[in-house]
Coordinates of C-alpha atoms in Angstrom, one line a residue:
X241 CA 74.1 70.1 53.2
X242 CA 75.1 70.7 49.5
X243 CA 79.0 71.7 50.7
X244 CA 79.1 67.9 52.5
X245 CA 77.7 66.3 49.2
X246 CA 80.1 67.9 47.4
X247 CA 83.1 67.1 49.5
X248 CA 82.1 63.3 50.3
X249 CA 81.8 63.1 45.8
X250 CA 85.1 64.6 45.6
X251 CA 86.5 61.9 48.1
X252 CA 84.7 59.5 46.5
X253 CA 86.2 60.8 43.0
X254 CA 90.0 61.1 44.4
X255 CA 90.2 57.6 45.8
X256 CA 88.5 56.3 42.3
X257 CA 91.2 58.2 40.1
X258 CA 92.9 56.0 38.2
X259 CA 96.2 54.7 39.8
X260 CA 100.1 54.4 39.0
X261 CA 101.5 50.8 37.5
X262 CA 104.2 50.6 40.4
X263 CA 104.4 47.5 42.1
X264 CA 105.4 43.7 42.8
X265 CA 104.1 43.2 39.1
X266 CA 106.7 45.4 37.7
X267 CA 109.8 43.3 39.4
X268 CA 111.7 40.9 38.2
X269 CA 112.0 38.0 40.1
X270 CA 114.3 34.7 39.5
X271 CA 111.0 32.1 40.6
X272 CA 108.0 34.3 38.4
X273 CA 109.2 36.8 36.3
X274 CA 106.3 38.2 34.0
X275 CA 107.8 37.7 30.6
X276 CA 107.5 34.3 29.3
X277 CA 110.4 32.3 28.3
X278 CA 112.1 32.5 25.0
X279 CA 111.1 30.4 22.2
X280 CA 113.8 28.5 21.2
X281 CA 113.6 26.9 24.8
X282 CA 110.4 25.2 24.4
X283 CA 108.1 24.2 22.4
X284 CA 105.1 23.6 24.3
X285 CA 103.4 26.8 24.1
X286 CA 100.6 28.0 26.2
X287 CA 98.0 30.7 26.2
X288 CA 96.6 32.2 29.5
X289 CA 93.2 33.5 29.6
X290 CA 92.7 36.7 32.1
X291 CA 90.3 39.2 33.2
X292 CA 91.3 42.8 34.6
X293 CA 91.6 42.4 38.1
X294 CA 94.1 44.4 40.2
X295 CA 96.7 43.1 41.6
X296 CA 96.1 39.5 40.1
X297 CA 96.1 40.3 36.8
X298 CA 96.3 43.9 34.9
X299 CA 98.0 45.0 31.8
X300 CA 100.2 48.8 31.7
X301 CA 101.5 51.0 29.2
X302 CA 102.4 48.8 26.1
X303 CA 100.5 45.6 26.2
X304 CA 102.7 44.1 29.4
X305 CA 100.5 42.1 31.6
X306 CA 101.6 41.9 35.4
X307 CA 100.1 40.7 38.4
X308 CA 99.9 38.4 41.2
X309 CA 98.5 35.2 39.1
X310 CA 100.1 36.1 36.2
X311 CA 103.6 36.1 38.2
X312 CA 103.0 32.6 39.7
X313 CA 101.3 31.2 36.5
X314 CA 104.6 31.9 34.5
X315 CA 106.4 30.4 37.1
X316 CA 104.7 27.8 36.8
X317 CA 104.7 27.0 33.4
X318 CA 108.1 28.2 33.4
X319 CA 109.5 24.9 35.6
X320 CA 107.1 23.4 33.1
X321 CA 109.6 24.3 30.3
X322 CA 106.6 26.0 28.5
X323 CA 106.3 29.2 26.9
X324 CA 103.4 31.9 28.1
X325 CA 101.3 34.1 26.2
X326 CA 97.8 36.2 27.2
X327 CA 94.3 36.7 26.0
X328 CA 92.0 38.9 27.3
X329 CA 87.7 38.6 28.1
X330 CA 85.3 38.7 31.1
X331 CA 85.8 35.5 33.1
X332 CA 82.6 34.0 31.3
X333 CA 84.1 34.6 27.9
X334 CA 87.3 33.1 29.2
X335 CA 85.3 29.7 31.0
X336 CA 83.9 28.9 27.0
X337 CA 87.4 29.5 25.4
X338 CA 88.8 27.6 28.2
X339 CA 85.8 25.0 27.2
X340 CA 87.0 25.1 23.6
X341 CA 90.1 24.6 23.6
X342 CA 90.8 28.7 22.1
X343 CA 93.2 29.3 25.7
X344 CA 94.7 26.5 27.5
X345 CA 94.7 27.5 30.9
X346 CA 93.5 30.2 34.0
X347 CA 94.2 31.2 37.2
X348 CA 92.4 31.9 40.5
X349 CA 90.0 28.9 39.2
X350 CA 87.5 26.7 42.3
X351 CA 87.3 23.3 41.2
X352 CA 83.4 22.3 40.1
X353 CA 82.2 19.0 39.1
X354 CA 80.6 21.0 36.2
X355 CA 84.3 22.3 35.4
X356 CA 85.6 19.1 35.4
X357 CA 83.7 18.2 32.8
X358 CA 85.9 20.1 30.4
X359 CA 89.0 21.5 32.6
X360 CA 91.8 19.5 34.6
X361 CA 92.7 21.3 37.9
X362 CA 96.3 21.5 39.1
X363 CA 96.7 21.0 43.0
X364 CA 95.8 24.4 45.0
X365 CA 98.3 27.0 44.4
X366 CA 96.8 29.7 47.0
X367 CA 93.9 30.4 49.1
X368 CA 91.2 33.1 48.2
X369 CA 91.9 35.2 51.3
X370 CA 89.6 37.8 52.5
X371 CA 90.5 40.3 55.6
X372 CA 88.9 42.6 57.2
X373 CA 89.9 46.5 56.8
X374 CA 89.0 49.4 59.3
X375 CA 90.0 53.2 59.7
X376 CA 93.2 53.5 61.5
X377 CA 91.6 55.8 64.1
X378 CA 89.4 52.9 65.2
X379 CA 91.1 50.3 65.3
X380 CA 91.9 49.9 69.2
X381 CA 88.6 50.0 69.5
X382 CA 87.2 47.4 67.1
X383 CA 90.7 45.1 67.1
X384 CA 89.5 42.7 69.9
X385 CA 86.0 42.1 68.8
X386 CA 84.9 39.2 67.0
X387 CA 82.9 38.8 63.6
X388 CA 79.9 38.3 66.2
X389 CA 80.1 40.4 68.0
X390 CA 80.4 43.2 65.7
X391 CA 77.3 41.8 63.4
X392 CA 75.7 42.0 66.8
X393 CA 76.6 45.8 67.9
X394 CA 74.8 46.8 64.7
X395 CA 78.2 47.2 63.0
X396 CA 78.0 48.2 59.2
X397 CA 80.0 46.2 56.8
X398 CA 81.0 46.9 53.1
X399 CA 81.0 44.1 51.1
X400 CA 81.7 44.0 47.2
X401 CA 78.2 42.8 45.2
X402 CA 78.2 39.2 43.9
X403 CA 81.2 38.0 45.5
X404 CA 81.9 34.9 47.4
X405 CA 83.3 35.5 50.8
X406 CA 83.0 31.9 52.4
X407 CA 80.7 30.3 54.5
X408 CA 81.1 32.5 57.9
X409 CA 79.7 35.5 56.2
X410 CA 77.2 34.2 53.9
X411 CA 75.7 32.9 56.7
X412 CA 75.2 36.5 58.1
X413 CA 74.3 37.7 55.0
X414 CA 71.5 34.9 54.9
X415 CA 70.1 35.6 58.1
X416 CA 67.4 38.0 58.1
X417 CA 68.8 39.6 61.1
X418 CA 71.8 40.8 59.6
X419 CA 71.2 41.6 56.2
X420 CA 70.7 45.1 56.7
X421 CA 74.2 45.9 58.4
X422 CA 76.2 44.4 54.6
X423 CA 76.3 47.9 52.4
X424 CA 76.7 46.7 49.0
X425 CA 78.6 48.2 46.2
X426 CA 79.7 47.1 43.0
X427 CA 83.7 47.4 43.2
X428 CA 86.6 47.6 45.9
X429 CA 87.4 51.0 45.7
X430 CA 83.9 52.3 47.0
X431 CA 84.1 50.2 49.6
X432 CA 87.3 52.0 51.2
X433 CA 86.0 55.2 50.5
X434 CA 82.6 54.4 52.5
X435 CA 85.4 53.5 55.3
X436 CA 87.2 56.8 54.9
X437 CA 84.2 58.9 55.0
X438 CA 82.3 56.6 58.3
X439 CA 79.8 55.0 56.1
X440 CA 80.7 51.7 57.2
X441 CA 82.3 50.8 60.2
X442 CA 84.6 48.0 58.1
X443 CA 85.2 46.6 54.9
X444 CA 85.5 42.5 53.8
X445 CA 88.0 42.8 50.8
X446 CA 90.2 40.2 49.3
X447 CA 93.8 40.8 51.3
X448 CA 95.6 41.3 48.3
X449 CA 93.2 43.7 46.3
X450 CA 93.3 45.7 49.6
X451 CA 96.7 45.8 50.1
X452 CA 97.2 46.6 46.3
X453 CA 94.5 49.9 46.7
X454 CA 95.9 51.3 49.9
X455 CA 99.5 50.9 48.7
X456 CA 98.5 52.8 45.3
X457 CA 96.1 55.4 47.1
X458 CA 98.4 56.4 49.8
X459 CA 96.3 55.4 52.5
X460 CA 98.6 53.1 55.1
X461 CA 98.1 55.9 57.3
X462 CA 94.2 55.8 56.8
X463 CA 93.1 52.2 56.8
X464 CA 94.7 49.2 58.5
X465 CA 93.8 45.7 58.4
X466 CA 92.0 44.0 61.4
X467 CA 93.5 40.9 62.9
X468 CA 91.1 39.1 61.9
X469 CA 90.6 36.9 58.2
X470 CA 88.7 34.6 56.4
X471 CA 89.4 31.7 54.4
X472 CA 87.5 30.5 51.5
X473 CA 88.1 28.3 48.9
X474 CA 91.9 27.0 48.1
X475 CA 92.2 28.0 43.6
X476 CA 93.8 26.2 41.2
X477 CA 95.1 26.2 37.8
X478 CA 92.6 25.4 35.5
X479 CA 93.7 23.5 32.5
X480 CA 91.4 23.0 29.2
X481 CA 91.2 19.3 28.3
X482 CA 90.2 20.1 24.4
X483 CA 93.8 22.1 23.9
X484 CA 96.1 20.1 26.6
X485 CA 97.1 16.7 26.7
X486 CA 97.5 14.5 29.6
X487 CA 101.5 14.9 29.5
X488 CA 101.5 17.9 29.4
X489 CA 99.1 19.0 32.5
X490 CA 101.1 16.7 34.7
X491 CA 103.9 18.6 34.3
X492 CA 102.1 21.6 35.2
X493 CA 100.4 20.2 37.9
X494 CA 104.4 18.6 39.2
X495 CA 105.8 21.9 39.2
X496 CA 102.7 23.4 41.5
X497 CA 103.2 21.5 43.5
X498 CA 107.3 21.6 43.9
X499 CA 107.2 25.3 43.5
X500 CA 105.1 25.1 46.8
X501 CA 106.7 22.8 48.1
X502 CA 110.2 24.5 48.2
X503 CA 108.8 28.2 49.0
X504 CA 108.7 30.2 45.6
X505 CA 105.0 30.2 45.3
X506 CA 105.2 32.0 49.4
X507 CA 107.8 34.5 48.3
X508 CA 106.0 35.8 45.4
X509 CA 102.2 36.1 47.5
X510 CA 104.5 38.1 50.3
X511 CA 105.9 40.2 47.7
X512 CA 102.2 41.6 47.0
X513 CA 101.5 42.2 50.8
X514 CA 104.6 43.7 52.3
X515 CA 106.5 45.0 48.6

């Protein structure tokens, strides 16, 4: 009994160990390159506010800050003709800069009529997309079967605490039926380990965070995703109305939407899933 314990810590502690800073983030790209444009270009100059959150947004060796949102936010302000720089907080610090007027603008934001008190919002730039991961040996087994019809084999499901994952699963997790099949933990990583050691029988986890984890850890061979996703709430830039003007956040908001419209904002989230 003491040999398992040790053995399922030491999986536990291998797929925790901190990983490498390869990845989309580190290429350059000519629609959302990560360094922001050079001074004498522009002179509206804005300051994103972001959180640690891997692949989205994370900072390596000498102060660089990559990621997912910070790719498409400089490309953004980019077409904008503005120049980028980065603070860092917890996303509650960041909402009352954001509030004050001390950042200008975030990423990855839901639109609130609370928020809109003190923030414009830019037109959606992605979805929050959540999919569903399982071990690779099981897979056959589990692809054809519904969200429902796992919840009602007494499938156990890892879910990350305190996050959103759209109506269809709240539901589940509201229903007093379910709640004991959703295994709880408090980041992404423990989740996929449960999976590798048959603790849970699959794993909710934003797409691109779990794309991002197995890519680092080595595990395409281990976990796979399941055919089936969820869809939850479309994010937006969020814009601080105390720091921008009304010019100014139209031209952001323009170039969302024409950096959707002709395909850049697609080729940067498919860089993250299949790099």
């Amino acid at each position: 009994m003491h040999t398992s314990r040790m053995l399922q810590g030491l999986a536990i502690a291998l797929l925790l160990a901190a990983c490498g800073d390869t990845g989309p983030g580190n290429q350059q790209t000519e629609t959302a390159s990560p360094q922001a444009a050079p001074a004498e270009e522009s002179q509206c100059e804005l300051v994103m506010g972001w959180d640690p959150w891997e692949p989205y947004q994370y900072e390596i060796a000498g102060g660089q800050v990559l990621g997912l949102d910070v790719d498409l936010l400089t490309a953004v302000t980019n077409h904008a003709d503005c120049r980028l720089s980065f603070r860092k907080g917890s996303w509650r610090e960041l909402l009352q800069m954001l509030r004050e007027g001390e950042i200008d603008i975030l990423g990855g934001a839901t639109r609130t009529p609370e928020r809109e008190q003190f923030a414009w919002f830019t037109e959606p730039y992605r979805d929050e997309q959540f999919s569903l991961f399982v071990a690779a040996t099981r897979l056959d087994e589990l692809r054809d079967m519904s969200l429902e019809q796992m919840m009602n084999a007494d499938l156990q499901i890892g879910v990350v605490e305190d996050y959103l994952y759209g109506e269809r699963i709240s539901a589940f997790q509201d229903d007093s039926g379910y709640q004991d099949q959703f295994v709880y933990s408090a980041m992404s990583e423990t989740n996929l380990s449960r999976l590798l050691m048959a603790q849970v029988d699959a794993a909710i986890e934003d797409k691109y965070v779990g794309a991002a984890i197995i890519r680092h850890k080595n595990l395409g061979n281990d976990i796979v995703p399941h055919p089936m996703q969820f869809t939850s709430n479309p994010v937006s830039i969020m814009v601080s109305r105390a720091s921008v003007d009304d010019a100014k956040f139209e031209r952001l908001d323009a170039s969302v939407a024409y950096l959707r419209e002709n395909g850049a904002i697609d080729k940067v989230l498919a860089q993250y899933l299949n790099p």
